[in-house]
Tab-separated table of N, CA and C in Angstrom:
chain	number	residue	atom	x	y	z
A	1	UNK	N	126.700	47.680	-10.589
A	1	UNK	CA	125.581	46.869	-10.164
A	1	UNK	C	125.109	47.375	-9.564
A	2	UNK	N	125.446	48.423	-8.416
A	2	UNK	CA	124.488	49.146	-7.448
A	2	UNK	C	123.352	49.659	-7.507
A	3	UNK	N	123.850	50.524	-8.788
A	3	UNK	CA	122.823	51.500	-9.829
A	3	UNK	C	121.669	50.701	-9.769
A	4	UNK	N	122.371	49.873	-10.983
A	4	UNK	CA	120.421	49.179	-11.659
A	4	UNK	C	119.921	48.885	-9.868
A	5	UNK	N	120.356	48.046	-9.264
A	5	UNK	CA	119.874	47.660	-7.983
A	5	UNK	C	118.957	48.609	-7.744
A	6	UNK	N	120.011	49.593	-7.607
A	6	UNK	CA	118.982	50.549	-6.543
A	6	UNK	C	117.777	51.454	-7.747
A	7	UNK	N	117.682	50.659	-8.753
A	7	UNK	CA	116.993	52.119	-9.442
A	7	UNK	C	115.974	50.792	-9.060
A	8	UNK	N	115.925	49.236	-9.851
A	8	UNK	CA	114.710	48.563	-9.794
A	8	UNK	C	114.544	48.117	-8.577
A	9	UNK	N	115.002	48.401	-7.116
A	9	UNK	CA	113.979	49.145	-5.804
A	9	UNK	C	113.361	50.487	-6.189
A	10	UNK	N	113.294	51.259	-6.633
A	10	UNK	CA	112.690	52.717	-6.829
A	10	UNK	C	111.734	52.377	-7.803
A	11	UNK	N	111.973	51.710	-8.362
A	11	UNK	CA	110.974	51.157	-9.427
A	11	UNK	C	109.348	50.588	-9.287
A	12	UNK	N	110.136	49.679	-8.315
A	12	UNK	CA	109.158	48.901	-7.689
A	12	UNK	C	108.488	49.415	-6.514
A	13	UNK	N	109.592	50.367	-5.874
A	13	UNK	CA	108.657	51.088	-4.678
A	13	UNK	C	107.624	51.982	-5.512
A	14	UNK	N	107.723	52.620	-6.960
A	14	UNK	CA	106.479	53.695	-7.596
A	14	UNK	C	105.632	52.647	-8.045
A	15	UNK	N	106.002	51.261	-8.559
A	15	UNK	CA	105.033	50.823	-9.627
A	15	UNK	C	103.879	50.065	-7.745
A	16	UNK	N	104.569	50.008	-6.533
A	16	UNK	CA	103.100	49.560	-5.195
A	16	UNK	C	102.654	50.511	-5.327
A	17	UNK	N	103.295	51.417	-4.815
A	17	UNK	CA	102.651	53.119	-4.571
A	17	UNK	C	101.544	53.306	-5.494
A	18	UNK	N	101.536	53.192	-6.871
A	18	UNK	CA	100.554	53.241	-7.806
A	18	UNK	C	99.294	52.774	-7.512
A	19	UNK	N	100.039	50.804	-7.406
A	19	UNK	CA	98.690	50.510	-7.208
A	19	UNK	C	97.444	50.488	-6.126
A	20	UNK	N	98.970	51.067	-4.597
A	20	UNK	CA	98.144	51.569	-3.626
A	20	UNK	C	97.204	52.462	-3.539
A	21	UNK	N	97.242	53.369	-4.873
A	21	UNK	CA	96.609	54.760	-4.879
A	21	UNK	C	95.333	53.755	-5.869
A	22	UNK	N	95.721	53.240	-7.195
A	22	UNK	CA	94.870	52.901	-7.822
A	22	UNK	C	93.348	52.271	-7.046
A	23	UNK	N	94.402	51.086	-6.414
A	23	UNK	CA	93.528	50.465	-5.600
A	23	UNK	C	92.444	50.994	-5.106
A	24	UNK	N	93.314	52.168	-3.847
A	24	UNK	CA	91.888	53.186	-2.784
A	24	UNK	C	90.900	53.974	-3.868
A	25	UNK	N	91.350	54.269	-5.148
A	25	UNK	CA	90.305	54.613	-5.622
A	25	UNK	C	89.400	54.116	-5.943
A	26	UNK	N	89.339	52.762	-6.256
A	26	UNK	CA	88.504	51.869	-7.169
A	26	UNK	C	87.189	51.874	-5.856
A	27	UNK	N	88.413	51.585	-3.945
A	27	UNK	CA	87.610	51.051	-3.772
A	27	UNK	C	86.097	52.336	-3.373
A	28	UNK	N	86.922	53.482	-3.466
A	28	UNK	CA	85.739	54.852	-3.593
A	28	UNK	C	84.729	54.391	-4.261
A	29	UNK	N	85.356	54.357	-5.837
A	29	UNK	CA	84.350	54.256	-6.736
A	29	UNK	C	83.323	53.620	-6.280
A	30	UNK	N	83.829	52.344	-6.152
A	30	UNK	CA	82.701	51.292	-5.693
A	30	UNK	C	81.748	51.382	-4.491
A	31	UNK	N	82.184	51.919	-3.389
A	31	UNK	CA	81.310	52.451	-2.607
A	31	UNK	C	80.131	53.057	-2.990
A	32	UNK	N	80.849	54.464	-3.793
A	32	UNK	CA	79.890	55.053	-4.547
A	32	UNK	C	79.104	54.576	-5.618
A	33	UNK	N	79.319	53.604	-5.920
A	33	UNK	CA	77.807	52.919	-6.579
A	33	UNK	C	77.825	52.089	-6.020
A	34	UNK	N	77.579	51.696	-5.127
A	34	UNK	CA	76.837	50.310	-4.280
A	34	UNK	C	76.388	51.540	-3.869
A	35	UNK	N	76.252	52.879	-3.088
A	35	UNK	CA	74.913	53.907	-2.593
A	35	UNK	C	74.094	54.253	-3.370
A	36	UNK	N	75.077	54.101	-5.259
A	36	UNK	CA	74.411	54.624	-5.826
A	36	UNK	C	73.372	53.435	-6.160
A	37	UNK	N	73.461	52.213	-6.212
A	37	UNK	CA	73.067	51.007	-6.452
A	37	UNK	C	71.399	50.595	-5.488
A	38	UNK	N	71.433	50.964	-4.137
A	38	UNK	CA	71.033	50.899	-3.063
A	38	UNK	C	70.383	51.979	-3.168
A	39	UNK	N	70.598	52.849	-4.087
A	39	UNK	CA	69.578	54.498	-3.588
A	39	UNK	C	68.339	54.036	-4.546
A	40	UNK	N	68.614	53.950	-5.981
A	40	UNK	CA	67.937	53.263	-7.066
A	40	UNK	C	67.346	52.036	-6.226
A	41	UNK	N	67.079	51.624	-5.998
A	41	UNK	CA	66.535	49.783	-5.262
A	41	UNK	C	65.728	50.293	-4.959
A	42	UNK	N	65.594	51.588	-3.628
A	42	UNK	CA	65.026	51.749	-2.555
A	42	UNK	C	63.814	52.894	-3.400
A	43	UNK	N	64.251	53.245	-4.428
A	43	UNK	CA	63.368	54.567	-4.804
A	43	UNK	C	62.277	53.886	-5.596
A	44	UNK	N	63.024	52.208	-6.184
A	44	UNK	CA	62.123	51.467	-7.084
A	44	UNK	C	60.764	50.636	-6.149
A	45	UNK	N	61.346	50.045	-4.960
A	45	UNK	CA	60.639	49.440	-4.165
A	45	UNK	C	60.051	50.598	-3.922
A	46	UNK	N	59.870	51.839	-3.376
A	46	UNK	CA	58.887	52.520	-3.241
A	46	UNK	C	57.986	52.635	-4.015
A	47	UNK	N	58.092	53.170	-4.955
A	47	UNK	CA	57.894	53.006	-5.836
A	47	UNK	C	56.523	52.204	-5.982
A	48	UNK	N	57.214	50.747	-6.000
A	48	UNK	CA	56.600	49.799	-6.125
A	48	UNK	C	55.345	49.784	-4.718
A	49	UNK	N	55.818	50.185	-3.876
A	49	UNK	CA	54.744	49.799	-3.328
A	49	UNK	C	53.594	51.157	-3.121
A	50	UNK	N	53.941	51.968	-3.010
A	50	UNK	CA	52.635	53.333	-3.368
A	50	UNK	C	52.110	53.103	-4.417
A	51	UNK	N	52.559	52.134	-5.447
A	51	UNK	CA	51.355	51.619	-6.418
A	51	UNK	C	50.479	51.388	-5.879
A	52	UNK	N	50.780	50.207	-4.671
A	52	UNK	CA	49.803	48.712	-4.296
A	52	UNK	C	48.894	49.190	-3.364
């Protein structure tokens, strides 16, 4: 019984670690995406201003 319990604890730890890693990656991706979108928006607004 203890073996099974130890195994499940180890698996839970692994799963939580994976979740944390993926969340960090997603956060980084989200940040870069928002930065890119902001750049695009700035470019568009600048072009609009220069045309006026």
